[in-house]
mmCIF file of C-alpha atoms in Angstrom:
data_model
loop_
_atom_site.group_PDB
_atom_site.id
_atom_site.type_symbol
_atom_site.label_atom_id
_atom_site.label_comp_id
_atom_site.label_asym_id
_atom_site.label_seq_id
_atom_site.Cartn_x
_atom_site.Cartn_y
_atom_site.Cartn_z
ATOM 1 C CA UNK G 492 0.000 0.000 0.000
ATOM 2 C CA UNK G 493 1.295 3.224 -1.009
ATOM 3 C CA UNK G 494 1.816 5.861 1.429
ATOM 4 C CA UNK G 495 -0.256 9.138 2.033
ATOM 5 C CA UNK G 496 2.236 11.815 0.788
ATOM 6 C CA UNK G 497 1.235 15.465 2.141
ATOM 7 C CA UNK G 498 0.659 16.136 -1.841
ATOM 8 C CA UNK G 499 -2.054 14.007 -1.832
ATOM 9 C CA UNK G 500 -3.790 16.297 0.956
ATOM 10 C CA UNK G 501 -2.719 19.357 -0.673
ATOM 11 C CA UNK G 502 -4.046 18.031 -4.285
ATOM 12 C CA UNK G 503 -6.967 15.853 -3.773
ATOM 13 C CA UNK G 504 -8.722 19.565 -4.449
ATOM 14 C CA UNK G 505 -7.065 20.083 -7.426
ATOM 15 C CA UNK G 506 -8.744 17.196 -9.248
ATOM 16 C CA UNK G 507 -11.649 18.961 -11.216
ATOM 17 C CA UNK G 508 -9.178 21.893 -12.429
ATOM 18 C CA UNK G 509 -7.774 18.886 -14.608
ATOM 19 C CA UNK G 510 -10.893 17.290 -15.496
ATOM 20 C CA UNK G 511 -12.192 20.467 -17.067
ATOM 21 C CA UNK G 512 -9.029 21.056 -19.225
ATOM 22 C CA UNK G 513 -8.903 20.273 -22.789
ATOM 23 C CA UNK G 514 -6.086 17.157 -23.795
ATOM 24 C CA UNK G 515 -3.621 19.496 -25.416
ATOM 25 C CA UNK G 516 -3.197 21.871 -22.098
ATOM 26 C CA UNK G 517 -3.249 18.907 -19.385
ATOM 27 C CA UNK G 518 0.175 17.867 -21.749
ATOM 28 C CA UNK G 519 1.450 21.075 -21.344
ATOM 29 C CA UNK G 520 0.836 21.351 -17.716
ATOM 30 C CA UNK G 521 2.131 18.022 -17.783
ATOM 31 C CA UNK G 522 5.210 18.745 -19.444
ATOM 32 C CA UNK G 523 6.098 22.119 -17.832
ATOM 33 C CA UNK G 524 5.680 20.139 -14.486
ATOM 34 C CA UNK G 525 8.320 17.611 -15.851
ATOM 35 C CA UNK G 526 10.639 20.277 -17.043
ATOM 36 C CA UNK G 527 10.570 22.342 -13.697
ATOM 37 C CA UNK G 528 10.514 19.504 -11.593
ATOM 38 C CA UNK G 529 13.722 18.453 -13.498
ATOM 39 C CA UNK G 530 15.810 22.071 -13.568
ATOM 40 C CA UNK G 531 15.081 22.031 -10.068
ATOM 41 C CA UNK G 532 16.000 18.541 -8.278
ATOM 42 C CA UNK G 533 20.100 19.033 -9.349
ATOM 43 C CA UNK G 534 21.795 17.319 -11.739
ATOM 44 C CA UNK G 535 21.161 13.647 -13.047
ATOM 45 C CA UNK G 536 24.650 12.262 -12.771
ATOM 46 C CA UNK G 537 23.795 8.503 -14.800
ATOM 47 C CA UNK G 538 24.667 9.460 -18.339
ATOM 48 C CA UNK G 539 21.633 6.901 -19.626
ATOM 49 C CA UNK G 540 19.299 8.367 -17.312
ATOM 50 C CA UNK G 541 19.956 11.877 -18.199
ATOM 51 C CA UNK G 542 20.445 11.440 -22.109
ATOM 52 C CA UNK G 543 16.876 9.443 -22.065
ATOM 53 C CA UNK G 544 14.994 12.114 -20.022
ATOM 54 C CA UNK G 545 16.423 14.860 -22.151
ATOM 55 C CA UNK G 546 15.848 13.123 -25.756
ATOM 56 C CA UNK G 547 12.195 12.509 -24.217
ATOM 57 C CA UNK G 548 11.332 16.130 -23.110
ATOM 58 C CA UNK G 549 12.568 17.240 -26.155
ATOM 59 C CA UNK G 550 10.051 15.184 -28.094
ATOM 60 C CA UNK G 551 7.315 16.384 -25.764
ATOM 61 C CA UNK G 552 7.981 19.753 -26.176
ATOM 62 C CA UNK G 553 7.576 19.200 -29.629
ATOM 63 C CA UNK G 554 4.560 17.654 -29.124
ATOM 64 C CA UNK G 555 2.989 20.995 -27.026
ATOM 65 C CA UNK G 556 4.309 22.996 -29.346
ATOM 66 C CA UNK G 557 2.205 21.256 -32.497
ATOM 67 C CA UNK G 558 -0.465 21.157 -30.026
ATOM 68 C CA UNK G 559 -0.626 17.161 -29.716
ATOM 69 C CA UNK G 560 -2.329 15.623 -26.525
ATOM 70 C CA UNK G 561 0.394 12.676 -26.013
ATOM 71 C CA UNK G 562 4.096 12.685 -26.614
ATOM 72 C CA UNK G 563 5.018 9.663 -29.419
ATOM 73 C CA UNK G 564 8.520 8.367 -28.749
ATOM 74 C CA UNK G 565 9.862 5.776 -30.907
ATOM 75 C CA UNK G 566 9.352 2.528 -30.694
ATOM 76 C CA UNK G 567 13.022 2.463 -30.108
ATOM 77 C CA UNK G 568 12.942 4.406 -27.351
ATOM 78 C CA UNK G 569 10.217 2.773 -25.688
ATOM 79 C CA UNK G 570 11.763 -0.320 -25.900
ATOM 80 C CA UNK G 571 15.006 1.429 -23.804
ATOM 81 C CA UNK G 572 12.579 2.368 -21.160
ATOM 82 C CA UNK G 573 13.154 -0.171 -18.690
ATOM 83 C CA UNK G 574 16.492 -0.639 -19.184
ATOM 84 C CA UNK G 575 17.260 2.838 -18.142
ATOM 85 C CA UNK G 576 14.747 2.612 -15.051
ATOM 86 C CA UNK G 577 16.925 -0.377 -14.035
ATOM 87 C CA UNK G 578 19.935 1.940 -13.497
ATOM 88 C CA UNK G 579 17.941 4.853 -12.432
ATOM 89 C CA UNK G 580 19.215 4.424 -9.123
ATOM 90 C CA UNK G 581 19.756 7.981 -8.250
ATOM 91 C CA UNK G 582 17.131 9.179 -6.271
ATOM 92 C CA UNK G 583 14.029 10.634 -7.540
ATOM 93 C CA UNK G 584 15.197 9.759 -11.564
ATOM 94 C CA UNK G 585 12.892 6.508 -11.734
ATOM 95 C CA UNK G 586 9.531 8.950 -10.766
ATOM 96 C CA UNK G 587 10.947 11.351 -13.064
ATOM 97 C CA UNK G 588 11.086 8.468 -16.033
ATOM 98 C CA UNK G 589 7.601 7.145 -14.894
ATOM 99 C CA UNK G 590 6.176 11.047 -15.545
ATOM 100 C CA UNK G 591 7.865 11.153 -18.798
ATOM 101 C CA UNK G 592 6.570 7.344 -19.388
ATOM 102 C CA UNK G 593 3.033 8.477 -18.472
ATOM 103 C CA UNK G 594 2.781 10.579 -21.301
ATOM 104 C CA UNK G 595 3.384 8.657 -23.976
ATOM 105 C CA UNK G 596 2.117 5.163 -22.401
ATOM 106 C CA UNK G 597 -2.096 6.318 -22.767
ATOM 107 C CA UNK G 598 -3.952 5.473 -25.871
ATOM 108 C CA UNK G 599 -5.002 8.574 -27.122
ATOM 109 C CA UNK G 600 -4.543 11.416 -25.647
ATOM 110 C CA UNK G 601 -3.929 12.311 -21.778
ATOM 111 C CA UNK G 602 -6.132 12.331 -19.528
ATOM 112 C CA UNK G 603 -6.910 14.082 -16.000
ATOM 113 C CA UNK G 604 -6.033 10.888 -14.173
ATOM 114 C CA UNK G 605 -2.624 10.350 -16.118
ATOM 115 C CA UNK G 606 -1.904 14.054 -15.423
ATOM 116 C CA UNK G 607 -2.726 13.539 -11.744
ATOM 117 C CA UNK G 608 -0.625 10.742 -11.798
ATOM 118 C CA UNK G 609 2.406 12.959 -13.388
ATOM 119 C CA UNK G 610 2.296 15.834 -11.044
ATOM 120 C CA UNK G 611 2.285 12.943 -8.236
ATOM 121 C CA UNK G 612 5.278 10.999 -9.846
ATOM 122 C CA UNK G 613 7.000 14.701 -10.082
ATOM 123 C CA UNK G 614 6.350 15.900 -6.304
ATOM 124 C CA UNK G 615 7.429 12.178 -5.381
ATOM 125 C CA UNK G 616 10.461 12.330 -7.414
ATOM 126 C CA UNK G 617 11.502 15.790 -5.533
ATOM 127 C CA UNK G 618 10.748 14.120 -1.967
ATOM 128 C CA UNK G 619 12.913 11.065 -2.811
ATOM 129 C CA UNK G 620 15.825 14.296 -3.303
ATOM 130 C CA UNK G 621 15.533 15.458 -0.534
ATOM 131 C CA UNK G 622 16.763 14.307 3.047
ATOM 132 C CA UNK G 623 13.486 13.550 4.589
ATOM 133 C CA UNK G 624 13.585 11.016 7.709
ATOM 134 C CA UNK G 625 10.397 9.516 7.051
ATOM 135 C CA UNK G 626 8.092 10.077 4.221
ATOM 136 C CA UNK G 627 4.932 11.394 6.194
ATOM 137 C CA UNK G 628 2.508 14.840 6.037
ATOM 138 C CA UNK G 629 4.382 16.457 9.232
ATOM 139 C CA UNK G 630 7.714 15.656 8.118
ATOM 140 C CA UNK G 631 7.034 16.808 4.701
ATOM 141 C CA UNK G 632 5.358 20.268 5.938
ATOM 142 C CA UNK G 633 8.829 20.809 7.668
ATOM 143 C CA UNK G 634 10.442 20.599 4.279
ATOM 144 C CA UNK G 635 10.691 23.891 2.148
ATOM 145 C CA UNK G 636 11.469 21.485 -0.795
ATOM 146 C CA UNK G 637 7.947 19.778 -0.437
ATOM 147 C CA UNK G 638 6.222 22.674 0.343
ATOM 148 C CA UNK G 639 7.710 24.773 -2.882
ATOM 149 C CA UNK G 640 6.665 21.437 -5.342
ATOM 150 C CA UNK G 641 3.313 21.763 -4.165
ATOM 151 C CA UNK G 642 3.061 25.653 -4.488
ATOM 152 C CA UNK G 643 4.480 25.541 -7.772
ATOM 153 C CA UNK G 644 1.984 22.672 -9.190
ATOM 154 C CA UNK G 645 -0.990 24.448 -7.092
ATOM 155 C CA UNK G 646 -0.024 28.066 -9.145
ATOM 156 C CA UNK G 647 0.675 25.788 -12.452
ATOM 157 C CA UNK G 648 -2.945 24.620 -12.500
ATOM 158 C CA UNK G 649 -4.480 27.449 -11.793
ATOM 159 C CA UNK G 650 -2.826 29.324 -14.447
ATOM 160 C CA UNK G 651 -3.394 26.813 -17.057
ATOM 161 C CA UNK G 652 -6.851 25.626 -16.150
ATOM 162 C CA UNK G 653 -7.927 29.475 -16.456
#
């Protein structure tokens, strides 16, 4: 059973804002969530990890920009996917490749649940960063990094849901 993250208190609320967005601007939330998350959490020191992420934004940028609602990565590429995630052992790159996954992974187009699931795998991907002692709401709200992931999707949504 997964644990209750403080983000999923902070969140939960945030649900409808995402249900009420067309396809094409939950992957742009979605992707500008990946790309801050990213620039944010400190360099990605495994070379595989880092080239895969960064060949797989750039494709989904490219796919906001032409106003698609799911990034298409090459078959190729898809097929590297879990042998990266095997040596994703830094902490926080495996949530990071499970965001990037997420969009691309969906049969058409993403949805509000995917997108939920992205912004979770991103704030999740941050915690693992950081030096928390236990991964719990009160030890969380002591942590600026938490706190600032949650602000940041919180002001993303409401910005792109308006």
């Amino acid at each position: 059973m997964r644990t209750v993250l403080l983000w999923d208190y902070e969140m939960a609320s945030e649900k409808d804002s995402l249900e009420g967005m067309q396809p094409n601007r939950r992957l742009a939330l979605a992707v500008a969530a990946i790309d801050w998350t990213l620039e944010t959490m400190g360099p990605i020191e495994t070379d595989e990890v880092r080239t895969y992420l960064e060949e797989g934004m750039h494709a989904a940028r490219a796919a906001v920009q032409n106003g698609h609602s799911k990034v298409e990565l090459t078959e190729e590429t898809l097929d590297q996917y879990e042998s990266v995630d095997e040596v994703a052992d830094e902490p926080g790159t495996s949530h990071m490749l499970s965001a990037l996954l997420a969009c691309c992974d969906i049969p058409e187009q993403l949805g509000a649940e995917e997108l939920y699931g992205v912004l979770s795998f991103c704030y999740e991907g941050s915690l693992d960063r950081e030096d928390v002692p236990e991964w719990s709401p009160e030890a969380e709200r002591e942590n600026a990094r938490c706190l600032e992931v949650i602000a940041f999707q919180k002001d993303l949504i409401s910005r792109m849901a308006a």
